[in-house]
Amino acid sequence: MPLLAVYTASKAAVNAFTESLALELRAFNIRVGLILPGRAPQTRFGENARRTMGQLPESYAALGQQIFDSMQDNASVTQATDVAQAVWRMVHDADAPSRLPAGEDALAMAQASHRLV
């Protein structure tokens, strides 16, 4: 995600940690997985993003506004129930994938990222 380097790097670190932990705990028959929520503007993250937009340096303002505007469309967003259902599935379905998108938008992002590889 542009302009969110630290956030994106921290998510990558959590992903790598979780995947390594899953390998280590497999021998003990313990499953570890990732729930991947999509855009959730009603969360604190959404509030923080809106507040931060006014604090961008002038050199980033146009790009920041373009990115922020693209996140404000009327496309589907992840709801709390989407995350709850994904957690339920991860816990109760032994065949659930180790990376489980939560919400229509998260599924679309996951499918798009697979097409990039």
mmCIF file of C-alpha atoms in Angstrom:
data_model
loop_
_atom_site.group_PDB
_atom_site.id
_atom_site.type_symbol
_atom_site.label_atom_id
_atom_site.label_comp_id
_atom_site.label_asym_id
_atom_site.label_seq_id
_atom_site.Cartn_x
_atom_site.Cartn_y
_atom_site.Cartn_z
ATOM 1 C CA MET A 1 0.000 0.000 0.000
ATOM 2 C CA PRO A 2 1.518 3.321 -1.003
ATOM 3 C CA LEU A 3 2.213 5.776 1.826
ATOM 4 C CA LEU A 4 1.706 3.046 4.376
ATOM 5 C CA ALA A 5 5.183 1.488 4.353
ATOM 6 C CA VAL A 6 5.435 0.912 8.110
ATOM 7 C CA TYR A 7 1.906 -0.532 8.304
ATOM 8 C CA THR A 8 2.521 -2.781 5.300
ATOM 9 C CA ALA A 9 5.892 -3.940 6.675
ATOM 10 C CA SER A 10 4.348 -4.786 10.044
ATOM 11 C CA LYS A 11 1.626 -6.845 8.324
ATOM 12 C CA ALA A 12 4.302 -8.692 6.338
ATOM 13 C CA ALA A 13 6.157 -9.431 9.582
ATOM 14 C CA VAL A 14 2.988 -10.816 11.206
ATOM 15 C CA ASN A 15 2.393 -12.986 8.108
ATOM 16 C CA ALA A 16 5.952 -14.362 8.175
ATOM 17 C CA PHE A 17 5.812 -14.980 11.931
ATOM 18 C CA THR A 18 2.470 -16.787 11.636
ATOM 19 C CA GLU A 19 3.659 -18.984 8.766
ATOM 20 C CA SER A 20 6.839 -19.917 10.683
ATOM 21 C CA LEU A 21 4.860 -20.628 13.838
ATOM 22 C CA ALA A 22 2.474 -22.850 11.860
ATOM 23 C CA LEU A 23 5.430 -24.936 10.663
ATOM 24 C CA GLU A 24 6.837 -25.241 14.179
ATOM 25 C CA LEU A 25 3.542 -26.218 15.794
ATOM 26 C CA ARG A 26 2.395 -28.654 13.109
ATOM 27 C CA ALA A 27 4.369 -31.405 14.894
ATOM 28 C CA PHE A 28 2.115 -30.884 17.926
ATOM 29 C CA ASN A 29 -1.069 -31.003 15.837
ATOM 30 C CA ILE A 30 -1.709 -27.299 16.442
ATOM 31 C CA ARG A 31 -2.971 -25.283 13.475
ATOM 32 C CA VAL A 32 -2.081 -21.632 13.085
ATOM 33 C CA GLY A 33 -3.672 -19.414 10.476
ATOM 34 C CA LEU A 34 -4.167 -15.862 9.303
ATOM 35 C CA ILE A 35 -7.479 -14.061 9.080
ATOM 36 C CA LEU A 36 -7.178 -11.407 6.363
ATOM 37 C CA PRO A 37 -9.815 -8.706 6.777
ATOM 38 C CA GLY A 38 -10.382 -6.191 4.019
ATOM 39 C CA ARG A 39 -11.166 -2.514 4.243
ATOM 40 C CA ALA A 40 -13.093 -1.608 7.377
ATOM 41 C CA PRO A 41 -13.683 2.164 7.419
ATOM 42 C CA GLN A 42 -15.789 1.960 10.585
ATOM 43 C CA THR A 43 -12.718 0.840 12.596
ATOM 44 C CA ARG A 44 -10.147 3.005 14.382
ATOM 45 C CA PHE A 45 -7.775 2.430 11.463
ATOM 46 C CA GLY A 46 -10.259 4.141 9.155
ATOM 47 C CA GLU A 47 -10.671 7.030 11.592
ATOM 48 C CA ASN A 48 -6.903 7.415 11.915
ATOM 49 C CA ALA A 49 -6.451 7.413 8.137
ATOM 50 C CA ARG A 50 -9.003 10.196 7.703
ATOM 51 C CA ARG A 51 -7.359 12.262 10.452
ATOM 52 C CA THR A 52 -3.877 11.732 8.976
ATOM 53 C CA MET A 53 -4.854 12.944 5.491
ATOM 54 C CA GLY A 54 -4.695 16.574 6.653
ATOM 55 C CA GLN A 55 -1.168 16.059 7.999
ATOM 56 C CA LEU A 56 0.548 14.795 4.835
ATOM 57 C CA PRO A 57 3.514 16.824 3.600
ATOM 58 C CA GLU A 58 2.677 18.939 0.565
ATOM 59 C CA SER A 59 4.846 16.767 -1.698
ATOM 60 C CA TYR A 60 2.641 13.748 -0.875
ATOM 61 C CA ALA A 61 -0.709 15.528 -0.744
ATOM 62 C CA ALA A 62 -1.882 14.816 -4.309
ATOM 63 C CA LEU A 63 -0.869 11.143 -4.217
ATOM 64 C CA GLY A 64 -2.288 10.756 -0.724
ATOM 65 C CA GLN A 65 -5.612 12.258 -1.761
ATOM 66 C CA GLN A 66 -5.777 9.972 -4.809
ATOM 67 C CA ILE A 67 -5.175 6.886 -2.662
ATOM 68 C CA PHE A 68 -7.595 8.047 0.025
ATOM 69 C CA ASP A 69 -10.286 8.768 -2.582
ATOM 70 C CA SER A 70 -9.876 5.291 -4.080
ATOM 71 C CA MET A 71 -10.571 3.807 -0.647
ATOM 72 C CA GLN A 72 -13.793 5.794 -0.274
ATOM 73 C CA ASP A 73 -15.715 4.187 -3.114
ATOM 74 C CA ASN A 74 -18.965 2.359 -2.482
ATOM 75 C CA ALA A 75 -17.407 -1.058 -2.926
ATOM 76 C CA SER A 76 -18.031 -3.702 -0.308
ATOM 77 C CA VAL A 77 -16.204 -3.460 2.989
ATOM 78 C CA THR A 78 -15.367 -5.986 5.678
ATOM 79 C CA GLN A 79 -17.908 -6.156 8.487
ATOM 80 C CA ALA A 80 -17.311 -7.465 12.000
ATOM 81 C CA THR A 81 -19.531 -10.453 11.155
ATOM 82 C CA ASP A 82 -17.233 -11.319 8.223
ATOM 83 C CA VAL A 83 -14.278 -11.525 10.594
ATOM 84 C CA ALA A 84 -16.253 -13.542 13.166
ATOM 85 C CA GLN A 85 -17.317 -16.036 10.489
ATOM 86 C CA ALA A 86 -13.734 -16.388 9.241
ATOM 87 C CA VAL A 87 -12.447 -17.020 12.771
ATOM 88 C CA TRP A 88 -15.211 -19.579 13.336
ATOM 89 C CA ARG A 89 -14.278 -21.367 10.120
ATOM 90 C CA MET A 90 -10.546 -21.277 10.919
ATOM 91 C CA VAL A 91 -11.199 -22.865 14.314
ATOM 92 C CA HIS A 92 -13.788 -25.464 13.299
ATOM 93 C CA ASP A 93 -12.850 -26.433 9.721
ATOM 94 C CA ALA A 94 -9.697 -28.544 9.599
ATOM 95 C CA ASP A 95 -9.592 -27.984 5.829
ATOM 96 C CA ALA A 96 -9.708 -24.180 6.050
ATOM 97 C CA PRO A 97 -6.834 -22.519 4.202
ATOM 98 C CA SER A 98 -4.012 -21.116 6.335
ATOM 99 C CA ARG A 99 -4.766 -17.631 4.911
ATOM 100 C CA LEU A 100 -8.473 -16.913 5.127
ATOM 101 C CA PRO A 101 -9.899 -13.681 3.698
ATOM 102 C CA ALA A 102 -12.733 -12.137 5.727
ATOM 103 C CA GLY A 103 -15.262 -10.256 3.612
ATOM 104 C CA GLU A 104 -15.967 -9.850 -0.092
ATOM 105 C CA ASP A 105 -13.412 -7.073 -0.485
ATOM 106 C CA ALA A 106 -10.722 -9.155 1.241
ATOM 107 C CA LEU A 107 -11.471 -12.069 -1.069
ATOM 108 C CA ALA A 108 -11.188 -9.788 -4.109
ATOM 109 C CA MET A 109 -7.846 -8.425 -2.839
ATOM 110 C CA ALA A 110 -6.532 -11.941 -2.216
ATOM 111 C CA GLN A 111 -7.541 -13.062 -5.704
ATOM 112 C CA ALA A 112 -5.938 -9.962 -7.243
ATOM 113 C CA SER A 113 -2.681 -10.526 -5.361
ATOM 114 C CA HIS A 114 -2.507 -14.117 -6.650
ATOM 115 C CA ARG A 115 -2.835 -12.846 -10.213
ATOM 116 C CA LEU A 116 0.201 -10.605 -9.649
ATOM 117 C CA VAL A 117 2.501 -13.485 -8.779
#
